[in-house]
Coordinates of N, CA, C and O and ligand atoms in Angstrom, one line a residue:
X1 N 76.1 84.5 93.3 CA 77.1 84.4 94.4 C 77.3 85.7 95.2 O 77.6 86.7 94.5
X2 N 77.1 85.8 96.5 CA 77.5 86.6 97.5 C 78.5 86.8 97.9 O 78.5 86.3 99.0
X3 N 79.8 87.5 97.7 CA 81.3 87.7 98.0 C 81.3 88.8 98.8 O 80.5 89.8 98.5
X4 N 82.1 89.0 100.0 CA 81.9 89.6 101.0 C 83.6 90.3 100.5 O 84.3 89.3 100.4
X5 N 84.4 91.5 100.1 CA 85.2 92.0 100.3 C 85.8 92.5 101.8 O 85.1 93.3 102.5
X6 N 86.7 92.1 102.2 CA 87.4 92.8 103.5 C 88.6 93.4 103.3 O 89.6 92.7 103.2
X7 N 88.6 94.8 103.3 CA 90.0 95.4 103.4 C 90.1 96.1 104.8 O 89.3 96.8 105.4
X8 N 91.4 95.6 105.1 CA 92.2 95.8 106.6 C 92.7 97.4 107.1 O 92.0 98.4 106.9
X9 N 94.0 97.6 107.7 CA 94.3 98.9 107.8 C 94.6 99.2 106.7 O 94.9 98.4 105.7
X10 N 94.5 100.7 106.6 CA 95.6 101.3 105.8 C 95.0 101.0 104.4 O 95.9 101.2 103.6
X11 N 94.0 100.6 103.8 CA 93.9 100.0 102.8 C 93.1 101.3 102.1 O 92.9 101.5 100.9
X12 N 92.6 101.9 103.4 CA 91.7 103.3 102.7 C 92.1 104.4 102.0 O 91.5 105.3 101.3
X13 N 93.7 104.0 102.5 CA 94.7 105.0 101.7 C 95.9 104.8 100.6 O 97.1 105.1 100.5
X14 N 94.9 104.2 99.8 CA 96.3 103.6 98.6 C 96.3 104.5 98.2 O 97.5 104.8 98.4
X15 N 95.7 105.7 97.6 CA 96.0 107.0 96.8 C 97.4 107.3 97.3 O 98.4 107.4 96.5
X16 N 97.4 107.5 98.6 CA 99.0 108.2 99.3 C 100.2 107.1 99.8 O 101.2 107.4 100.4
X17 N 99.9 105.6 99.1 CA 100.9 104.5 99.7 C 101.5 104.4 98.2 O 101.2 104.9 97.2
X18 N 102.9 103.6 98.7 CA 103.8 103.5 98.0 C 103.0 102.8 96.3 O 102.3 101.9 96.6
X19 N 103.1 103.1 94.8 CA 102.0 102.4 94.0 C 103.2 101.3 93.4 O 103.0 100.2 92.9
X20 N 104.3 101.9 93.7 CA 105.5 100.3 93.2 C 104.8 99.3 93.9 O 104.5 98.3 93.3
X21 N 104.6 99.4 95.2 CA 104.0 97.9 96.0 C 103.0 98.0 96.2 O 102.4 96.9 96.5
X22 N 102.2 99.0 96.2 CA 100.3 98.2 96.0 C 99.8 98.7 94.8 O 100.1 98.0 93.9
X23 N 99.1 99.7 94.6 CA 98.1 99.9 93.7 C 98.0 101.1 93.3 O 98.2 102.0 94.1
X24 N 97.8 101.4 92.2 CA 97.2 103.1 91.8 C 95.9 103.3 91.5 O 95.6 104.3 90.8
X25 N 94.5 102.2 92.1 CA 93.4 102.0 92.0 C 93.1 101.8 93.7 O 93.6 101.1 94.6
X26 N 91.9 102.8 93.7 CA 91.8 102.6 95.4 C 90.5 101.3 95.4 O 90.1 100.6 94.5
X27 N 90.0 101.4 96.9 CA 89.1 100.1 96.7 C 87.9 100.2 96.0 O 87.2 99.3 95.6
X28 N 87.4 101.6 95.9 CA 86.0 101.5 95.2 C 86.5 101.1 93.7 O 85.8 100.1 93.5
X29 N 87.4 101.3 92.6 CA 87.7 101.2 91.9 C 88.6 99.6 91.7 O 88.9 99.2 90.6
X30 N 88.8 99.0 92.8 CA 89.0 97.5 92.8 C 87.4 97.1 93.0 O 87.2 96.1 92.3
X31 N 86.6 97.4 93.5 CA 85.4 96.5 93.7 C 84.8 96.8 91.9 O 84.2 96.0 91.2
X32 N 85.1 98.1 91.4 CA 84.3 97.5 90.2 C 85.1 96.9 89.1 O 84.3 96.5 88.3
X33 N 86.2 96.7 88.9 CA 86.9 95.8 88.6 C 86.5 94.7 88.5 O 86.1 94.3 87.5
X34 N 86.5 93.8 90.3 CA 85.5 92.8 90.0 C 84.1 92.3 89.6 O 83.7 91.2 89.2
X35 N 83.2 93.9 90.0 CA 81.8 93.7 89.2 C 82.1 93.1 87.6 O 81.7 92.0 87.3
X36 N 82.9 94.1 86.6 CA 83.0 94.1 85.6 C 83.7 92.6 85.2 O 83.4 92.1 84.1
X37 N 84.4 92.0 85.9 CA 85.0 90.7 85.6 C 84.0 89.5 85.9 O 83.9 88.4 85.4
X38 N 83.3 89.9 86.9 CA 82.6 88.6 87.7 C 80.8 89.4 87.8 O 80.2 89.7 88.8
X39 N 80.0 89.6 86.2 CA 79.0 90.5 86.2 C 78.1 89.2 87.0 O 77.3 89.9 87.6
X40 N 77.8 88.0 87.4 CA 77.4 87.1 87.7 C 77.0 87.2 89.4 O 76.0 86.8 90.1
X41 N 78.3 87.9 89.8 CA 78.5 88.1 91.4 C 78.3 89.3 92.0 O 78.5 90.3 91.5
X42 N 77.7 89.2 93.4 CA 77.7 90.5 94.0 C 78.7 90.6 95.2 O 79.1 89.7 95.9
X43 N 79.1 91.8 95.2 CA 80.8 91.8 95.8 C 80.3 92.7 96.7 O 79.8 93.7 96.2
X44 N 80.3 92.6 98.4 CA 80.0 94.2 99.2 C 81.2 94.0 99.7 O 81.8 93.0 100.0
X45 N 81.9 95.8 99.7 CA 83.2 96.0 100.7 C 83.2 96.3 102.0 O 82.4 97.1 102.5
X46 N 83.8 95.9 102.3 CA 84.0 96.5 103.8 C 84.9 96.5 104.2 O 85.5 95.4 104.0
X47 N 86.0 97.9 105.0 CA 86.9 98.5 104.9 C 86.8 98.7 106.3 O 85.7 99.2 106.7
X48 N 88.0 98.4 107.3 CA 88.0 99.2 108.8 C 89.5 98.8 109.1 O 90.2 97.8 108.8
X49 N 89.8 100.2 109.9 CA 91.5 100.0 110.2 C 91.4 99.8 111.6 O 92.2 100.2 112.3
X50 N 90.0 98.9 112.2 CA 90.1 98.6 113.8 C 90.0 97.0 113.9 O 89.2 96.4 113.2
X51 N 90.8 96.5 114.7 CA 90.4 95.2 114.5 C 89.6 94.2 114.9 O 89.3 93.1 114.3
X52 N 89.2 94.7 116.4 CA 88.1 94.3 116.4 C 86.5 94.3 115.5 O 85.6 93.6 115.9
X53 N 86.4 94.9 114.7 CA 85.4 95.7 114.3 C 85.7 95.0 112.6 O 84.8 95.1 111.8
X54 N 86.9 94.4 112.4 CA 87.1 93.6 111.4 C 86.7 92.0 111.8 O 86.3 91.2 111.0
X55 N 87.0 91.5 113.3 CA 86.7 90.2 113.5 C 84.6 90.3 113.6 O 83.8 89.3 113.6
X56 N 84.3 91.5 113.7 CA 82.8 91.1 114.3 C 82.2 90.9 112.7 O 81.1 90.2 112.5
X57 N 83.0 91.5 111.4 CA 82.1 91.3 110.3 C 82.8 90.0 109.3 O 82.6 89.9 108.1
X58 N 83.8 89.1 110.1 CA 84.2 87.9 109.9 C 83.0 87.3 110.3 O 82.3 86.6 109.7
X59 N 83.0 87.6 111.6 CA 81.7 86.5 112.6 C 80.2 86.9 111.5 O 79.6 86.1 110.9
X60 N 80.1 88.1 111.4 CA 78.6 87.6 110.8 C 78.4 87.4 109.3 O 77.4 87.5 108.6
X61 N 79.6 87.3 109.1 CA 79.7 86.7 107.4 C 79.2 85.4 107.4 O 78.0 85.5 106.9
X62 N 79.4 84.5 107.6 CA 78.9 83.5 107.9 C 77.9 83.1 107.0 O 78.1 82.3 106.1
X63 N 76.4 83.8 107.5 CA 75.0 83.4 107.6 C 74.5 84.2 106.0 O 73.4 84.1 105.4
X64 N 75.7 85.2 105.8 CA 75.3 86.3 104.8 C 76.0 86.3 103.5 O 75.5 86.7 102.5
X65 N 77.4 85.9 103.6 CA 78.0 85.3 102.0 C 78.1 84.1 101.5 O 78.0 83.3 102.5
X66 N 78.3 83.4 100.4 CA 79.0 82.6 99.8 C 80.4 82.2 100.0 O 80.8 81.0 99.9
X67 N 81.4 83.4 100.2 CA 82.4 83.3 99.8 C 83.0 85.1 100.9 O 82.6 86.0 101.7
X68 N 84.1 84.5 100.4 CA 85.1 85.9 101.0 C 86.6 86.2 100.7 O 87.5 85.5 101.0
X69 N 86.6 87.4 100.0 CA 88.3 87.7 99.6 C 88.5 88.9 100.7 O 87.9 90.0 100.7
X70 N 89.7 88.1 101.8 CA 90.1 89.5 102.8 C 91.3 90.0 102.6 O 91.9 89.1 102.0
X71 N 92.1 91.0 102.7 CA 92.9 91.5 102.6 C 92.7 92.3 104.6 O 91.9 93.1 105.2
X72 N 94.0 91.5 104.9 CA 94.0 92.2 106.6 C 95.1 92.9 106.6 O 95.5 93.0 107.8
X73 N 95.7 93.4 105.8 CA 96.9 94.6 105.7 C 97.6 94.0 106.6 O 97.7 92.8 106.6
X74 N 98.2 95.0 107.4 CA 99.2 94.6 108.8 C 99.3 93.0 109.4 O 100.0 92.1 109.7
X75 N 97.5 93.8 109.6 CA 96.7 92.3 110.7 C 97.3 91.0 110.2 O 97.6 90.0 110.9
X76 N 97.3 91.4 108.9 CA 97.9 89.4 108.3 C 99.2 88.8 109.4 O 99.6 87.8 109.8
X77 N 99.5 90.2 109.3 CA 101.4 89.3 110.2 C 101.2 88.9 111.4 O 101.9 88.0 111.8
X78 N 100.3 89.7 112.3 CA 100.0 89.8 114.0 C 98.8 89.3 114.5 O 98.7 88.9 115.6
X79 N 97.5 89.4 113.5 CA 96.4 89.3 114.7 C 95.9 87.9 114.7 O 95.4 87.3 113.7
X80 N 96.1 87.1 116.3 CA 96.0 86.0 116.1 C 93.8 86.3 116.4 O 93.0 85.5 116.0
X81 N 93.7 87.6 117.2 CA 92.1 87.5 116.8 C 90.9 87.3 115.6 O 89.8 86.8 115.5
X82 N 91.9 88.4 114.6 CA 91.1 87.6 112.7 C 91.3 86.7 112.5 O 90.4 86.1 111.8
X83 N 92.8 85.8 113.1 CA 92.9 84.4 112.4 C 91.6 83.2 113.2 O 90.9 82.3 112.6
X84 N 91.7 83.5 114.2 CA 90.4 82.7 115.2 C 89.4 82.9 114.4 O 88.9 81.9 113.8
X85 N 88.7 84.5 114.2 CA 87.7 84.9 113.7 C 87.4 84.0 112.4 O 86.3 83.6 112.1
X86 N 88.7 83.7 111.5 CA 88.7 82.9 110.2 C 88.2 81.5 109.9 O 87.7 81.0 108.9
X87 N 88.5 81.1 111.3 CA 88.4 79.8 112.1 C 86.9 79.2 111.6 O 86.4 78.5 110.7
X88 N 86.6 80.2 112.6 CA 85.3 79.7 112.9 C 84.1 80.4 111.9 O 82.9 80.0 112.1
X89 N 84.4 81.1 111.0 CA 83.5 81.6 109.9 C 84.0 80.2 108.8 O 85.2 79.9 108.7
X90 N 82.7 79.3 108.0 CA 83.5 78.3 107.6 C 82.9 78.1 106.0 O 83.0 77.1 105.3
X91 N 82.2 79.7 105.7 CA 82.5 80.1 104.0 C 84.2 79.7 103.5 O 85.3 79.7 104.1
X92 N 83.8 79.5 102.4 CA 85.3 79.7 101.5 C 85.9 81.0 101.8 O 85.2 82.1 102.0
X93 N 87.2 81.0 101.7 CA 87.9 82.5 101.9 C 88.8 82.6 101.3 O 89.2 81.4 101.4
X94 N 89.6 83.3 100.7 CA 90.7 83.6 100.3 C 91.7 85.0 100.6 O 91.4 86.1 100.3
X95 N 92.8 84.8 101.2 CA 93.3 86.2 102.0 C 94.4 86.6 100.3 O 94.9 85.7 99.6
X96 N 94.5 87.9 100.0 CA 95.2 88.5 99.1 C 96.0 89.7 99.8 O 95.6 90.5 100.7
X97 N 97.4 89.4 98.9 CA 97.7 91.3 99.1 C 98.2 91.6 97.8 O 98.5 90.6 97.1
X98 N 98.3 92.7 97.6 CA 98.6 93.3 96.5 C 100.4 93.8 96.4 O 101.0 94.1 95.4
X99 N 100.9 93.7 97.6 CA 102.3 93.7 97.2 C 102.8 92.0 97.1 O 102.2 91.0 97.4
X100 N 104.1 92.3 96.6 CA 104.8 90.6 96.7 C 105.8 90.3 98.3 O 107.0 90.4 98.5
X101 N 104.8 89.8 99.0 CA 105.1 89.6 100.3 C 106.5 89.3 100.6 O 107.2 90.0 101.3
X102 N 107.0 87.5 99.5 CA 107.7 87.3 100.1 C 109.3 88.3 99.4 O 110.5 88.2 99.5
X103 N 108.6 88.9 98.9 CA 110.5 90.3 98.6 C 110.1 91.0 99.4 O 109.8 92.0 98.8
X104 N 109.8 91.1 100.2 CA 109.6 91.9 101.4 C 110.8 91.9 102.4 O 111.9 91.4 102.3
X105 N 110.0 93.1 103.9 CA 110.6 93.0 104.6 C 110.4 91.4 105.5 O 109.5 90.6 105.3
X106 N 111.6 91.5 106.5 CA 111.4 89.9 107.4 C 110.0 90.4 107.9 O 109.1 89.8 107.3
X107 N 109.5 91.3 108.7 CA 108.6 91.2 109.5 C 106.9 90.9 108.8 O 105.9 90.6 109.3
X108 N 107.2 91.1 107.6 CA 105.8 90.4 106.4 C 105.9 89.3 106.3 O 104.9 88.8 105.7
X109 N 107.0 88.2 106.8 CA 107.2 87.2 106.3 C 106.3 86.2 106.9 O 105.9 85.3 106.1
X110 N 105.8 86.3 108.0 CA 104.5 85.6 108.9 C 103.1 85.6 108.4 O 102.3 86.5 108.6
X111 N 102.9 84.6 107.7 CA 101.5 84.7 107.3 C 100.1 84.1 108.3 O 99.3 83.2 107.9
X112 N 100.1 84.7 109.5 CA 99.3 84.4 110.5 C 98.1 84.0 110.0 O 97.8 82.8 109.7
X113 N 97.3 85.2 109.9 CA 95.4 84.9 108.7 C 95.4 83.8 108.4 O 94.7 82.8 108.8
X114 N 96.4 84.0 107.2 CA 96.4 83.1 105.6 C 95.9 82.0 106.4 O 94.8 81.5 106.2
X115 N 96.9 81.3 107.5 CA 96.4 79.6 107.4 C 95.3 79.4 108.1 O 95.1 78.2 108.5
X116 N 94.4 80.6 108.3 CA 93.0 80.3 108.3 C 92.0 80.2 107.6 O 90.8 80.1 107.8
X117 N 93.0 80.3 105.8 CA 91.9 80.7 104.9 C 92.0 79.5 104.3 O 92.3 78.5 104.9
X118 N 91.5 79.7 102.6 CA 92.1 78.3 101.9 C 93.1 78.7 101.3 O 93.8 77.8 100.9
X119 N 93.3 79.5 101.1 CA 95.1 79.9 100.2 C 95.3 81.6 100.5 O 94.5 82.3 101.0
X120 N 96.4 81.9 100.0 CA 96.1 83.2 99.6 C 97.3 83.5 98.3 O 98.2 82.7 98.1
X121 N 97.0 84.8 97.7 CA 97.4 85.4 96.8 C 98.5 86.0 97.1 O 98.6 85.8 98.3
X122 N 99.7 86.9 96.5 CA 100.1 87.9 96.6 C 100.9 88.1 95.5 O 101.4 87.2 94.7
X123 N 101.2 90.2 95.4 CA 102.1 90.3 94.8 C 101.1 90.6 93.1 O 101.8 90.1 92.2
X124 N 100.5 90.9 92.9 CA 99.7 91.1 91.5 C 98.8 92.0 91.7 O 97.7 91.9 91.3
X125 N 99.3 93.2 92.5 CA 98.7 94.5 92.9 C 97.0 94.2 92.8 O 96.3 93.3 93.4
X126 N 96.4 95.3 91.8 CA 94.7 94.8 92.0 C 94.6 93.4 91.0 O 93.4 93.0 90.7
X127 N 95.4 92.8 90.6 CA 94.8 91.6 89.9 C 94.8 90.5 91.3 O 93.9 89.7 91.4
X128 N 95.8 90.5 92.5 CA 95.3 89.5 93.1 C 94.0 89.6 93.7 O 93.7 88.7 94.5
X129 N 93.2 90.6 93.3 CA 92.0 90.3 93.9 C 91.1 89.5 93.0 O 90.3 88.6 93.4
X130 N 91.2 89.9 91.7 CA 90.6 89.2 90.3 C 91.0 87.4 90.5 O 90.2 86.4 90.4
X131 N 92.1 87.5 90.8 CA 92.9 85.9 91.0 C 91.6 85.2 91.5 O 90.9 84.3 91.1
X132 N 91.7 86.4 93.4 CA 91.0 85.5 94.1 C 89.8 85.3 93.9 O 89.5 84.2 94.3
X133 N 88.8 85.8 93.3 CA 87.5 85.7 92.9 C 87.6 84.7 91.8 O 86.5 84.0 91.8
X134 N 88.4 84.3 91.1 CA 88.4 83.2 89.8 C 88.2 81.8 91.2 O 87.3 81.0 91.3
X135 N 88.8 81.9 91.6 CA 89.2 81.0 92.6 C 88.5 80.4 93.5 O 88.3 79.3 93.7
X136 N 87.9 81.7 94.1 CA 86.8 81.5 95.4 C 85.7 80.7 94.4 O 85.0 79.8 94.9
X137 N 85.6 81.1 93.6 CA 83.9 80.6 92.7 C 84.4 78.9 92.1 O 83.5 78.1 91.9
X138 N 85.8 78.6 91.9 CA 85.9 77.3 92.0 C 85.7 76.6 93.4 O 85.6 75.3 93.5
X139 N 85.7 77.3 94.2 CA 85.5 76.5 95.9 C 84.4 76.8 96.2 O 84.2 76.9 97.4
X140 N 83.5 77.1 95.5 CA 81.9 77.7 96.4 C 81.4 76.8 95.6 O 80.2 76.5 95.5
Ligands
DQA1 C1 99.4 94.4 102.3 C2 100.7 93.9 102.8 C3 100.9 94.3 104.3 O1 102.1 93.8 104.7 C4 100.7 95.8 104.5 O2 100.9 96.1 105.9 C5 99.5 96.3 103.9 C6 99.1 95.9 102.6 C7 99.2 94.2 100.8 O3 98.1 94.2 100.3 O4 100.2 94.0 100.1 O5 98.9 97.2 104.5 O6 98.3 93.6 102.9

């Protein structure tokens, strides 16, 4: 199985983000995480804090994964362009975050993406990524 990782803004810098609400493992160290859980799958990351440049490797996922766990940081609340982009890419997907959304602030409360995906996760720092890989491989 081919799993396409997408991490959104800001995701390049968990080292220096709050670790109560995300993580104390940055993403190279979440992708082997899932190697080591999922030795069966091949997991590539891809990381950009631009958004257009996040919808163009939605668009060519497509033809090239199985599957896809995104994480669109911000983007989740606002970009109605990833959520189109989600649309129309019509692999399995699953959107995660690693904080617990809804004890959040109001303006997290919008889950734009998500209802382009098939579900999403949140709130189980780097395990919701583990979640979503259990998951995605039941929908592929
Ligand atoms: C996040 C949650 C978003 O609200 C925030 O902007 C992020 C990270 C998460 O993984 O918890 O950058 O997507």
């Amino acid at each position: 199985m081919k799993i396409l990782v997408i991490n959104g803004p800001n995701l390049n810098m968990l080292s220096k983000r709050d670790e109560s609400q995300y993580s104390n493992l940055n993403i190279e160290q979440i992708i082997n995480l899932l190697c080591k859980e999922f030795p069966d799958c091949k997991f590539t990351s891809y990381q950009s804090n631009i958004e257009g440049e996040l919808v163009t490797e939605i668009q060519n996922a497509a033809t090239l994964y199985d599957g896809m766990i995104i994480n669109p940081g911000a983007y989740a609340h606002t970009s109605v362009a990833i959520k189109d982009a989600l649309e129309i890419c019509k692999i399995p997907k699953i959107e995660v975050h690693l904080s617990h959304l809804a004890n959040r602030e109001e303006y997290r409360q919008t889950l734009l993406t998500a209802k382009s995906t098939n579900g999403y996760i949140s709130g189980f720092k780097e395990n919701s990524y583990l979640a979503a890989a259990f998951l995605l491989l039941k929908l592929i």
